PDB file of C-alpha atoms in Angstrom:
ATOM      1  CA  UNK A   1     -43.836 -23.262  41.177  1.00 77.00           C
ATOM      2  CA  UNK A   2     -46.653 -22.274  39.108  1.00 88.00           C
ATOM      3  CA  UNK A   3     -48.431 -18.700  40.465  1.00 91.00           C
ATOM      4  CA  UNK A   4     -51.814 -20.515  39.773  1.00 91.00           C
ATOM      5  CA  UNK A   5     -51.302 -23.322  41.793  1.00 93.00           C
ATOM      6  CA  UNK A   6     -49.906 -20.472  44.574  1.00 93.00           C
ATOM      7  CA  UNK A   7     -53.115 -18.859  44.410  1.00 93.00           C
ATOM      8  CA  UNK A   8     -54.623 -21.906  45.235  1.00 93.00           C
ATOM      9  CA  UNK A   9     -52.841 -23.478  47.987  1.00 92.00           C
ATOM     10  CA  UNK A  10     -53.456 -19.645  49.266  1.00 92.00           C
ATOM     11  CA  UNK A  11     -57.132 -19.796  49.426  1.00 92.00           C
ATOM     12  CA  UNK A  12     -57.480 -23.562  50.942  1.00 93.00           C
ATOM     13  CA  UNK A  13     -55.194 -22.328  53.679  1.00 93.00           C
ATOM     14  CA  UNK A  14     -57.018 -18.871  54.305  1.00 90.00           C
ATOM     15  CA  UNK A  15     -60.443 -21.210  53.490  1.00 92.00           C
ATOM     16  CA  UNK A  16     -59.740 -24.375  55.128  1.00 92.00           C
ATOM     17  CA  UNK A  17     -61.460 -26.081  52.316  1.00 92.00           C
ATOM     18  CA  UNK A  18     -61.106 -26.736  49.114  1.00 93.00           C
ATOM     19  CA  UNK A  19     -65.082 -26.176  48.144  1.00 92.00           C
ATOM     20  CA  UNK A  20     -64.544 -22.532  49.093  1.00 92.00           C
ATOM     21  CA  UNK A  21     -61.207 -21.841  48.414  1.00 92.00           C
ATOM     22  CA  UNK A  22     -62.441 -22.579  44.562  1.00 92.00           C
ATOM     23  CA  UNK A  23     -65.916 -20.631  45.123  1.00 92.00           C
ATOM     24  CA  UNK A  24     -63.028 -17.706  45.922  1.00 89.00           C
ATOM     25  CA  UNK A  25     -61.225 -17.689  42.807  1.00 90.00           C
ATOM     26  CA  UNK A  26     -63.855 -19.335  40.509  1.00 91.00           C
ATOM     27  CA  UNK A  27     -61.953 -22.604  39.505  1.00 92.00           C
ATOM     28  CA  UNK A  28     -63.729 -25.967  39.696  1.00 93.00           C
ATOM     29  CA  UNK A  29     -63.153 -28.302  43.419  1.00 92.00           C
ATOM     30  CA  UNK A  30     -61.422 -30.887  41.350  1.00 93.00           C
ATOM     31  CA  UNK A  31     -59.419 -28.305  39.647  1.00 95.00           C
ATOM     32  CA  UNK A  32     -58.003 -26.805  43.138  1.00 92.00           C
ATOM     33  CA  UNK A  33     -57.530 -30.423  44.617  1.00 93.00           C
ATOM     34  CA  UNK A  34     -55.463 -30.795  41.463  1.00 94.00           C
ATOM     35  CA  UNK A  35     -53.524 -27.902  41.971  1.00 94.00           C
ATOM     36  CA  UNK A  36     -52.627 -28.690  45.694  1.00 93.00           C
ATOM     37  CA  UNK A  37     -51.723 -32.690  44.674  1.00 94.00           C
ATOM     38  CA  UNK A  38     -49.064 -31.176  42.130  1.00 94.00           C
ATOM     39  CA  UNK A  39     -47.323 -28.483  44.684  1.00 93.00           C
ATOM     40  CA  UNK A  40     -47.363 -31.416  46.924  1.00 93.00           C
ATOM     41  CA  UNK A  41     -45.852 -33.650  44.660  1.00 94.00           C
ATOM     42  CA  UNK A  42     -43.230 -31.466  43.334  1.00 93.00           C
ATOM     43  CA  UNK A  43     -41.884 -30.353  47.826  1.00 93.00           C
ATOM     44  CA  UNK A  44     -41.816 -33.727  48.131  1.00 94.00           C
ATOM     45  CA  UNK A  45     -44.498 -33.438  51.436  1.00 94.00           C
ATOM     46  CA  UNK A  46     -47.998 -32.833  52.582  1.00 94.00           C
ATOM     47  CA  UNK A  47     -49.232 -29.206  52.486  1.00 94.00           C
ATOM     48  CA  UNK A  48     -53.188 -30.381  53.996  1.00 93.00           C
ATOM     49  CA  UNK A  49     -54.305 -32.727  56.658  1.00 92.00           C
ATOM     50  CA  UNK A  50     -58.391 -33.580  54.726  1.00 86.00           C
ATOM     51  CA  UNK A  51     -60.665 -34.182  57.647  1.00 83.00           C
ATOM     52  CA  UNK A  52     -63.579 -34.331  56.084  1.00 79.00           C
ATOM     53  CA  UNK A  53     -64.548 -31.274  54.396  1.00 80.00           C
ATOM     54  CA  UNK A  54     -61.793 -29.180  56.605  1.00 89.00           C
ATOM     55  CA  UNK A  55     -58.625 -29.170  54.936  1.00 91.00           C
ATOM     56  CA  UNK A  56     -55.809 -28.881  58.488  1.00 92.00           C
ATOM     57  CA  UNK A  57     -52.638 -26.649  57.132  1.00 92.00           C
ATOM     58  CA  UNK A  58     -49.363 -29.562  58.018  1.00 94.00           C
ATOM     59  CA  UNK A  59     -46.015 -27.482  59.378  1.00 95.00           C
ATOM     60  CA  UNK A  60     -44.672 -27.058  55.904  1.00 95.00           C
ATOM     61  CA  UNK A  61     -48.201 -25.967  54.719  1.00 92.00           C
ATOM     62  CA  UNK A  62     -47.615 -23.108  57.394  1.00 94.00           C
ATOM     63  CA  UNK A  63     -44.190 -22.374  56.426  1.00 95.00           C
ATOM     64  CA  UNK A  64     -44.863 -22.238  52.554  1.00 94.00           C
ATOM     65  CA  UNK A  65     -48.182 -20.249  53.230  1.00 93.00           C
ATOM     66  CA  UNK A  66     -45.482 -17.532  55.240  1.00 93.00           C
ATOM     67  CA  UNK A  67     -44.023 -17.323  51.907  1.00 94.00           C
ATOM     68  CA  UNK A  68     -46.492 -17.225  49.467  1.00 93.00           C
ATOM     69  CA  UNK A  69     -48.450 -14.450  51.241  1.00 91.00           C
ATOM     70  CA  UNK A  70     -45.345 -12.123  51.267  1.00 93.00           C
ATOM     71  CA  UNK A  71     -45.240 -13.559  47.531  1.00 94.00           C
ATOM     72  CA  UNK A  72     -48.334 -12.202  47.049  1.00 90.00           C
ATOM     73  CA  UNK A  73     -47.821  -9.169  49.183  1.00 88.00           C
ATOM     74  CA  UNK A  74     -44.913  -7.912  46.983  1.00 92.00           C
ATOM     75  CA  UNK A  75     -46.454  -8.430  43.431  1.00 91.00           C
ATOM     76  CA  UNK A  76     -49.723  -6.193  44.984  1.00 83.00           C
ATOM     77  CA  UNK A  77     -47.234  -4.147  45.652  1.00 84.00           C
ATOM     78  CA  UNK A  78     -45.172  -4.162  42.449  1.00 89.00           C
ATOM     79  CA  UNK A  79     -48.603  -3.942  40.604  1.00 81.00           C
ATOM     80  CA  UNK A  80     -49.486  -0.126  42.469  1.00 71.00           C
ATOM     81  CA  UNK A  81     -45.875   0.622  41.649  1.00 78.00           C
ATOM     82  CA  UNK A  82     -46.311  -0.011  37.895  1.00 78.00           C
ATOM     83  CA  UNK A  83     -49.534   2.144  37.989  1.00 69.00           C
ATOM     84  CA  UNK A  84     -48.236   4.466  39.711  1.00 67.00           C
ATOM     85  CA  UNK A  85     -45.758   4.636  37.772  1.00 66.00           C
ATOM     86  CA  UNK A  86     -47.832   5.158  34.545  1.00 63.00           C
ATOM     87  CA  UNK A  87     -49.635   8.331  36.135  1.00 67.00           C
ATOM     88  CA  UNK A  88     -46.216  10.014  37.545  1.00 74.00           C
ATOM     89  CA  UNK A  89     -43.249  11.522  36.243  1.00 80.00           C
ATOM     90  CA  UNK A  90     -40.194   9.986  38.155  1.00 83.00           C
ATOM     91  CA  UNK A  91     -38.383   6.575  38.360  1.00 86.00           C
ATOM     92  CA  UNK A  92     -35.192   5.977  35.322  1.00 91.00           C
ATOM     93  CA  UNK A  93     -34.624   6.887  32.064  1.00 93.00           C
ATOM     94  CA  UNK A  94     -32.466   5.182  29.789  1.00 95.00           C
ATOM     95  CA  UNK A  95     -30.485   7.565  27.051  1.00 97.00           C
ATOM     96  CA  UNK A  96     -28.354   6.852  24.202  1.00 97.00           C
ATOM     97  CA  UNK A  97     -26.955   9.910  22.647  1.00 96.00           C
ATOM     98  CA  UNK A  98     -24.159  10.702  20.310  1.00 92.00           C
ATOM     99  CA  UNK A  99     -21.160  12.101  21.038  1.00 89.00           C
ATOM    100  CA  UNK A 100     -21.993  16.297  20.274  1.00 89.00           C
ATOM    101  CA  UNK A 101     -25.446  15.762  21.707  1.00 93.00           C
ATOM    102  CA  UNK A 102     -24.233  14.283  24.293  1.00 94.00           C
ATOM    103  CA  UNK A 103     -21.169  17.097  25.395  1.00 91.00           C
ATOM    104  CA  UNK A 104     -22.747  20.053  23.961  1.00 90.00           C
ATOM    105  CA  UNK A 105     -26.642  20.139  24.330  1.00 93.00           C
ATOM    106  CA  UNK A 106     -27.509  17.991  26.252  1.00 95.00           C
ATOM    107  CA  UNK A 107     -26.126  19.243  29.889  1.00 95.00           C
ATOM    108  CA  UNK A 108     -27.771  22.124  30.320  1.00 94.00           C
ATOM    109  CA  UNK A 109     -31.383  20.578  28.790  1.00 96.00           C
ATOM    110  CA  UNK A 110     -30.879  17.591  31.618  1.00 96.00           C
ATOM    111  CA  UNK A 111     -30.033  19.685  34.594  1.00 96.00           C
ATOM    112  CA  UNK A 112     -32.705  21.947  34.033  1.00 95.00           C
ATOM    113  CA  UNK A 113     -35.118  18.552  33.779  1.00 95.00           C
ATOM    114  CA  UNK A 114     -33.533  16.929  36.977  1.00 95.00           C
ATOM    115  CA  UNK A 115     -34.063  20.491  38.782  1.00 94.00           C
ATOM    116  CA  UNK A 116     -37.865  19.863  37.451  1.00 91.00           C
ATOM    117  CA  UNK A 117     -37.990  16.316  38.300  1.00 91.00           C
ATOM    118  CA  UNK A 118     -35.872  15.759  41.184  1.00 91.00           C
ATOM    119  CA  UNK A 119     -37.447  12.021  41.720  1.00 89.00           C
ATOM    120  CA  UNK A 120     -36.062  10.818  37.788  1.00 92.00           C
ATOM    121  CA  UNK A 121     -32.848   9.447  37.383  1.00 94.00           C
ATOM    122  CA  UNK A 122     -31.128   9.498  34.078  1.00 95.00           C
ATOM    123  CA  UNK A 123     -28.167   7.157  32.631  1.00 95.00           C
ATOM    124  CA  UNK A 124     -26.785   8.251  29.202  1.00 96.00           C
ATOM    125  CA  UNK A 125     -25.114   5.744  26.913  1.00 95.00           C
ATOM    126  CA  UNK A 126     -22.857   7.746  24.513  1.00 94.00           C
ATOM    127  CA  UNK A 127     -21.727   6.216  21.302  1.00 92.00           C
ATOM    128  CA  UNK A 128     -21.716   7.129  17.221  1.00 89.00           C
ATOM    129  CA  UNK A 129     -25.686   7.308  15.899  1.00 90.00           C
ATOM    130  CA  UNK A 130     -25.385   3.896  14.102  1.00 91.00           C
ATOM    131  CA  UNK A 131     -24.505   2.549  18.007  1.00 93.00           C
ATOM    132  CA  UNK A 132     -27.541   4.377  19.018  1.00 95.00           C
ATOM    133  CA  UNK A 133     -30.194   3.797  16.785  1.00 94.00           C
ATOM    134  CA  UNK A 134     -29.082   0.029  16.983  1.00 93.00           C
ATOM    135  CA  UNK A 135     -29.752   0.898  20.821  1.00 94.00           C
ATOM    136  CA  UNK A 136     -33.195   2.197  20.570  1.00 94.00           C
ATOM    137  CA  UNK A 137     -34.382  -0.445  18.471  1.00 92.00           C
ATOM    138  CA  UNK A 138     -32.748  -3.842  20.723  1.00 91.00           C
ATOM    139  CA  UNK A 139     -34.472  -1.759  23.820  1.00 91.00           C
ATOM    140  CA  UNK A 140     -31.407  -1.012  25.395  1.00 93.00           C
ATOM    141  CA  UNK A 141     -32.229   2.668  25.956  1.00 95.00           C
ATOM    142  CA  UNK A 142     -35.463   4.636  26.269  1.00 95.00           C
ATOM    143  CA  UNK A 143     -35.342   7.109  23.313  1.00 96.00           C
ATOM    144  CA  UNK A 144     -32.042   8.435  21.518  1.00 96.00           C
ATOM    145  CA  UNK A 145     -30.812  12.713  20.127  1.00 96.00           C
ATOM    146  CA  UNK A 146     -28.631  11.117  17.347  1.00 93.00           C
ATOM    147  CA  UNK A 147     -27.227  13.524  14.029  1.00 86.00           C
ATOM    148  CA  UNK A 148     -27.927  10.798  11.962  1.00 82.00           C
ATOM    149  CA  UNK A 149     -30.900   8.712  10.597  1.00 83.00           C
ATOM    150  CA  UNK A 150     -31.587   5.587   9.364  1.00 83.00           C
ATOM    151  CA  UNK A 151     -33.233   3.739   6.965  1.00 78.00           C
ATOM    152  CA  UNK A 152     -35.574   1.372   7.867  1.00 76.00           C
ATOM    153  CA  UNK A 153     -39.133   1.006   9.870  1.00 78.00           C
ATOM    154  CA  UNK A 154     -38.278  -0.156  13.433  1.00 86.00           C
ATOM    155  CA  UNK A 155     -37.801   3.707  14.829  1.00 92.00           C
ATOM    156  CA  UNK A 156     -40.168   7.394  14.768  1.00 93.00           C
ATOM    157  CA  UNK A 157     -38.233  10.077  13.988  1.00 94.00           C
ATOM    158  CA  UNK A 158     -38.967  13.691  15.114  1.00 94.00           C
ATOM    159  CA  UNK A 159     -35.880  16.364  13.975  1.00 94.00           C
ATOM    160  CA  UNK A 160     -35.696  18.674  16.979  1.00 94.00           C
ATOM    161  CA  UNK A 161     -32.374  20.821  15.625  1.00 93.00           C
ATOM    162  CA  UNK A 162     -30.757  22.156  13.114  1.00 91.00           C
ATOM    163  CA  UNK A 163     -26.491  22.214  13.159  1.00 89.00           C
ATOM    164  CA  UNK A 164     -23.773  23.725  11.269  1.00 92.00           C
ATOM    165  CA  UNK A 165     -20.919  22.187   9.691  1.00 94.00           C
ATOM    166  CA  UNK A 166     -17.092  23.485   9.001  1.00 95.00           C
ATOM    167  CA  UNK A 167     -13.902  22.834   8.117  1.00 96.00           C
ATOM    168  CA  UNK A 168     -11.773  23.376  10.401  1.00 97.00           C
ATOM    169  CA  UNK A 169      -7.692  23.663  10.854  1.00 97.00           C
ATOM    170  CA  UNK A 170      -4.855  24.724  12.883  1.00 97.00           C
ATOM    171  CA  UNK A 171      -3.258  28.010  11.482  1.00 95.00           C
ATOM    172  CA  UNK A 172      -0.480  25.720  11.789  1.00 91.00           C
ATOM    173  CA  UNK A 173      -0.829  24.284   8.570  1.00 90.00           C
ATOM    174  CA  UNK A 174       0.049  27.978   6.909  1.00 85.00           C
ATOM    175  CA  UNK A 175      -2.899  28.243   4.931  1.00 92.00           C
ATOM    176  CA  UNK A 176      -4.747  31.136   3.264  1.00 93.00           C
ATOM    177  CA  UNK A 177      -7.458  31.062   5.425  1.00 94.00           C
ATOM    178  CA  UNK A 178      -9.679  34.595   3.582  1.00 93.00           C
ATOM    179  CA  UNK A 179      -9.699  32.601   0.947  1.00 94.00           C
ATOM    180  CA  UNK A 180     -11.880  29.801  -0.955  1.00 95.00           C
ATOM    181  CA  UNK A 181     -10.700  26.946  -1.441  1.00 94.00           C
ATOM    182  CA  UNK A 182     -12.126  24.026  -4.518  1.00 92.00           C
ATOM    183  CA  UNK A 183     -12.444  20.888  -2.614  1.00 90.00           C
ATOM    184  CA  UNK A 184      -9.629  19.649  -5.457  1.00 90.00           C
ATOM    185  CA  UNK A 185      -7.661  21.944  -3.528  1.00 91.00           C
ATOM    186  CA  UNK A 186      -7.976  20.168  -0.409  1.00 92.00           C
ATOM    187  CA  UNK A 187      -7.868  16.553  -0.904  1.00 89.00           C
ATOM    188  CA  UNK A 188      -4.031  15.792  -0.846  1.00 89.00           C
ATOM    189  CA  UNK A 189      -4.191  17.761   2.496  1.00 94.00           C
ATOM    190  CA  UNK A 190      -4.384  14.972   5.889  1.00 96.00           C
ATOM    191  CA  UNK A 191      -7.522  14.674   7.073  1.00 96.00           C
ATOM    192  CA  UNK A 192      -8.748  13.464  10.689  1.00 97.00           C
ATOM    193  CA  UNK A 193     -11.995  12.305  10.092  1.00 96.00           C
ATOM    194  CA  UNK A 194     -14.706  10.639  12.994  1.00 93.00           C
ATOM    195  CA  UNK A 195     -15.289   6.841  12.433  1.00 91.00           C
ATOM    196  CA  UNK A 196     -17.853   5.258   9.917  1.00 90.00           C
ATOM    197  CA  UNK A 197     -21.386   5.739  11.493  1.00 83.00           C
ATOM    198  CA  UNK A 198     -20.671   8.859  13.309  1.00 87.00           C
ATOM    199  CA  UNK A 199     -23.454  11.365  11.918  1.00 85.00           C
ATOM    200  CA  UNK A 200     -20.693  13.711  11.496  1.00 89.00           C
ATOM    201  CA  UNK A 201     -19.698  12.005   8.932  1.00 92.00           C
ATOM    202  CA  UNK A 202     -22.274  10.601   6.824  1.00 90.00           C
ATOM    203  CA  UNK A 203     -23.544  14.425   6.466  1.00 90.00           C
ATOM    204  CA  UNK A 204     -20.389  15.155   4.909  1.00 93.00           C
ATOM    205  CA  UNK A 205     -20.391  12.446   2.656  1.00 93.00           C
ATOM    206  CA  UNK A 206     -24.309  12.645   1.528  1.00 91.00           C
ATOM    207  CA  UNK A 207     -22.826  16.370   0.983  1.00 92.00           C
ATOM    208  CA  UNK A 208     -19.903  16.091  -1.376  1.00 93.00           C
ATOM    209  CA  UNK A 209     -22.526  12.938  -3.154  1.00 92.00           C
ATOM    210  CA  UNK A 210     -25.256  15.639  -3.708  1.00 92.00           C
ATOM    211  CA  UNK A 211     -22.585  17.647  -5.499  1.00 91.00           C
ATOM    212  CA  UNK A 212     -20.672  14.473  -7.249  1.00 92.00           C
ATOM    213  CA  UNK A 213     -17.532  14.560  -5.534  1.00 91.00           C
ATOM    214  CA  UNK A 214     -16.450  11.725  -3.332  1.00 91.00           C
ATOM    215  CA  UNK A 215     -15.981  11.157   0.135  1.00 93.00           C
ATOM    216  CA  UNK A 216     -13.074   8.602  -0.808  1.00 92.00           C
ATOM    217  CA  UNK A 217     -10.717  10.954  -2.651  1.00 91.00           C
ATOM    218  CA  UNK A 218     -10.126  12.470   0.646  1.00 94.00           C
ATOM    219  CA  UNK A 219      -6.303  11.435   2.465  1.00 95.00           C
ATOM    220  CA  UNK A 220      -7.386  10.511   5.700  1.00 95.00           C
ATOM    221  CA  UNK A 221      -4.645  10.146   8.082  1.00 96.00           C
ATOM    222  CA  UNK A 222      -6.648   9.464  11.249  1.00 97.00           C
ATOM    223  CA  UNK A 223      -9.992   8.373  12.230  1.00 96.00           C
ATOM    224  CA  UNK A 224     -10.953   9.226  15.715  1.00 95.00           C
ATOM    225  CA  UNK A 225     -14.381   7.589  17.815  1.00 90.00           C
ATOM    226  CA  UNK A 226     -15.118  11.455  19.432  1.00 90.00           C
ATOM    227  CA  UNK A 227     -15.448  14.577  18.890  1.00 91.00           C
ATOM    228  CA  UNK A 228     -13.418  15.866  21.338  1.00 93.00           C
ATOM    229  CA  UNK A 229     -10.593  14.244  20.036  1.00 95.00           C
ATOM    230  CA  UNK A 230     -10.543  14.957  16.393  1.00 96.00           C
ATOM    231  CA  UNK A 231     -10.385  18.432  17.608  1.00 97.00           C
ATOM    232  CA  UNK A 232      -7.219  18.051  19.891  1.00 97.00           C
ATOM    233  CA  UNK A 233      -5.061  16.396  17.191  1.00 97.00           C
ATOM    234  CA  UNK A 234      -6.629  19.258  14.439  1.00 97.00           C
ATOM    235  CA  UNK A 235      -5.381  21.815  17.235  1.00 97.00           C
ATOM    236  CA  UNK A 236      -1.870  19.532  17.235  1.00 96.00           C
ATOM    237  CA  UNK A 237      -2.035  20.269  13.579  1.00 95.00           C
ATOM    238  CA  UNK A 238      -1.800  16.614  11.765  1.00 96.00           C
ATOM    239  CA  UNK A 239      -4.373  17.654   9.425  1.00 95.00           C
ATOM    240  CA  UNK A 240      -8.455  19.327   8.331  1.00 97.00           C
ATOM    241  CA  UNK A 241     -11.230  18.265  10.758  1.00 96.00           C
ATOM    242  CA  UNK A 242     -14.673  18.150   9.932  1.00 95.00           C
ATOM    243  CA  UNK A 243     -16.968  19.330  12.793  1.00 94.00           C
ATOM    244  CA  UNK A 244     -19.711  21.246  13.899  1.00 93.00           C
ATOM    245  CA  UNK A 245     -19.140  25.082  14.911  1.00 93.00           C
ATOM    246  CA  UNK A 246     -20.724  25.161  17.581  1.00 90.00           C
ATOM    247  CA  UNK A 247     -17.766  23.236  19.014  1.00 92.00           C
ATOM    248  CA  UNK A 248     -15.250  24.890  18.066  1.00 95.00           C
ATOM    249  CA  UNK A 249     -17.484  28.218  18.430  1.00 93.00           C
ATOM    250  CA  UNK A 250     -14.602  29.591  20.996  1.00 94.00           C
ATOM    251  CA  UNK A 251     -11.540  28.088  19.605  1.00 96.00           C
ATOM    252  CA  UNK A 252     -12.273  29.982  16.551  1.00 96.00           C
ATOM    253  CA  UNK A 253     -12.933  33.554  18.474  1.00 96.00           C
ATOM    254  CA  UNK A 254      -9.350  33.230  19.853  1.00 96.00           C
ATOM    255  CA  UNK A 255      -7.254  32.034  16.525  1.00 96.00           C
ATOM    256  CA  UNK A 256      -6.400  29.006  18.065  1.00 97.00           C
ATOM    257  CA  UNK A 257      -8.098  27.071  14.962  1.00 97.00           C
ATOM    258  CA  UNK A 258      -9.330  28.920  11.107  1.00 96.00           C
ATOM    259  CA  UNK A 259     -12.291  27.738   8.983  1.00 96.00           C
ATOM    260  CA  UNK A 260     -11.297  26.548   5.700  1.00 96.00           C
ATOM    261  CA  UNK A 261     -14.399  28.051   3.367  1.00 94.00           C
ATOM    262  CA  UNK A 262     -14.858  25.685   0.326  1.00 93.00           C
ATOM    263  CA  UNK A 263     -16.621  26.970  -2.872  1.00 92.00           C
ATOM    264  CA  UNK A 264     -20.009  25.967  -3.237  1.00 91.00           C
ATOM    265  CA  UNK A 265     -20.608  23.800  -0.511  1.00 91.00           C
ATOM    266  CA  UNK A 266     -22.839  24.461   2.606  1.00 91.00           C
ATOM    267  CA  UNK A 267     -22.498  21.185   5.371  1.00 92.00           C
ATOM    268  CA  UNK A 268     -25.426  20.729   7.597  1.00 90.00           C
ATOM    269  CA  UNK A 269     -27.538  18.221   9.234  1.00 88.00           C
ATOM    270  CA  UNK A 270     -29.965  17.749  12.259  1.00 91.00           C
ATOM    271  CA  UNK A 271     -30.340  16.389  15.403  1.00 93.00           C
ATOM    272  CA  UNK A 272     -33.114  13.839  15.788  1.00 95.00           C
ATOM    273  CA  UNK A 273     -35.338  12.352  18.376  1.00 96.00           C
ATOM    274  CA  UNK A 274     -35.312   8.638  18.141  1.00 96.00           C
ATOM    275  CA  UNK A 275     -37.407   6.016  19.706  1.00 95.00           C
ATOM    276  CA  UNK A 276     -39.474   2.743  18.899  1.00 92.00           C
ATOM    277  CA  UNK A 277     -43.309   2.853  18.826  1.00 90.00           C
ATOM    278  CA  UNK A 278     -43.702  -0.207  19.238  1.00 87.00           C
ATOM    279  CA  UNK A 279     -42.439  -0.282  23.183  1.00 85.00           C
ATOM    280  CA  UNK A 280     -44.583   1.209  26.507  1.00 77.00           C
ATOM    281  CA  UNK A 281     -44.675   5.321  26.348  1.00 77.00           C
ATOM    282  CA  UNK A 282     -44.538   5.794  30.174  1.00 81.00           C
ATOM    283  CA  UNK A 283     -45.383   9.461  31.156  1.00 84.00           C
ATOM    284  CA  UNK A 284     -41.471  10.147  32.206  1.00 88.00           C
ATOM    285  CA  UNK A 285     -40.060   8.753  28.824  1.00 90.00           C
ATOM    286  CA  UNK A 286     -43.044  11.183  27.037  1.00 89.00           C
ATOM    287  CA  UNK A 287     -41.968  14.405  28.881  1.00 91.00           C
ATOM    288  CA  UNK A 288     -38.663  14.240  28.591  1.00 95.00           C
ATOM    289  CA  UNK A 289     -39.069  13.537  24.829  1.00 95.00           C
ATOM    290  CA  UNK A 290     -41.233  16.817  24.503  1.00 94.00           C
ATOM    291  CA  UNK A 291     -38.827  18.566  27.282  1.00 96.00           C
ATOM    292  CA  UNK A 292     -35.445  17.982  25.184  1.00 96.00           C
ATOM    293  CA  UNK A 293     -37.463  18.958  21.896  1.00 95.00           C
ATOM    294  CA  UNK A 294     -38.435  22.332  23.467  1.00 94.00           C
ATOM    295  CA  UNK A 295     -35.025  23.258  25.114  1.00 94.00           C
ATOM    296  CA  UNK A 296     -32.637  21.318  22.794  1.00 91.00           C
ATOM    297  CA  UNK A 297     -29.900  24.512  21.632  1.00 80.00           C
ATOM    298  CA  UNK A 298     -31.647  27.384  23.726  1.00 75.00           C
ATOM    299  CA  UNK A 299     -28.867  27.114  26.295  1.00 54.00           C
ATOM    300  CA  UNK A 300     -25.476  25.329  25.679  1.00 48.00           C
ATOM    301  CA  UNK A 301     -22.852  25.038  28.620  1.00 41.00           C
TER     302      UNK A 301
END
């Protein structure tokens, strides 16, 4: 049913007159009459008995009015709630995050934000940077936090944190961890790597390309979808791995993992907030983005 027709019906019922209803909603009387006739045809029943200038509702008309009144009350309430939502930091927000920020950076930030804004609920989608990028473009998440950015003009990007990346290995590999290796010495060793689309892997590929070296020369024996999985396989001696220093800090401190230094290569990458500027910027989204930017990396779990 068309809302304009229902509005015409509503005011004819309230005023008891086609002409007065037309004045209330700034339409011509013939237009109001056409709307009512159209509704009656659609429903297959008369809604009003015409008695001179008066419109007397039939039983079907009274039933429809009770439902239309409920509908209009609901619409009014919804408009009011949306208006309040535009002014208040409350409601639900969906964040997309790649694995490292989702696991190691966001927990303390979101914990503090939710304490400050208890009427907010957060849904967190975790995937690799490429998937989060696309989910943000498609509106599946309200904004993203990724370890990689991609070349297009769809999203607004803001760098929020620099990350130090290192090569790691289990002591079981029996390497001389006091020495600095040439890249060529490590090519034939087994590697555990994140999947294509991972911001971590993209950072390694970029650094190697800048040094005129090729990622494809590495002997990758295992690809995994998460950072935690990569660390566990490296701990078990399957091969070298490449990840964020902050992820493995405790393992390094305890001697469970060792850093493998490579001559003339320093790996780093940044984390970025990404969002679609074409979408409605509700205060909740803006406030949470700003909170993440100002607090990320300051406290970690």
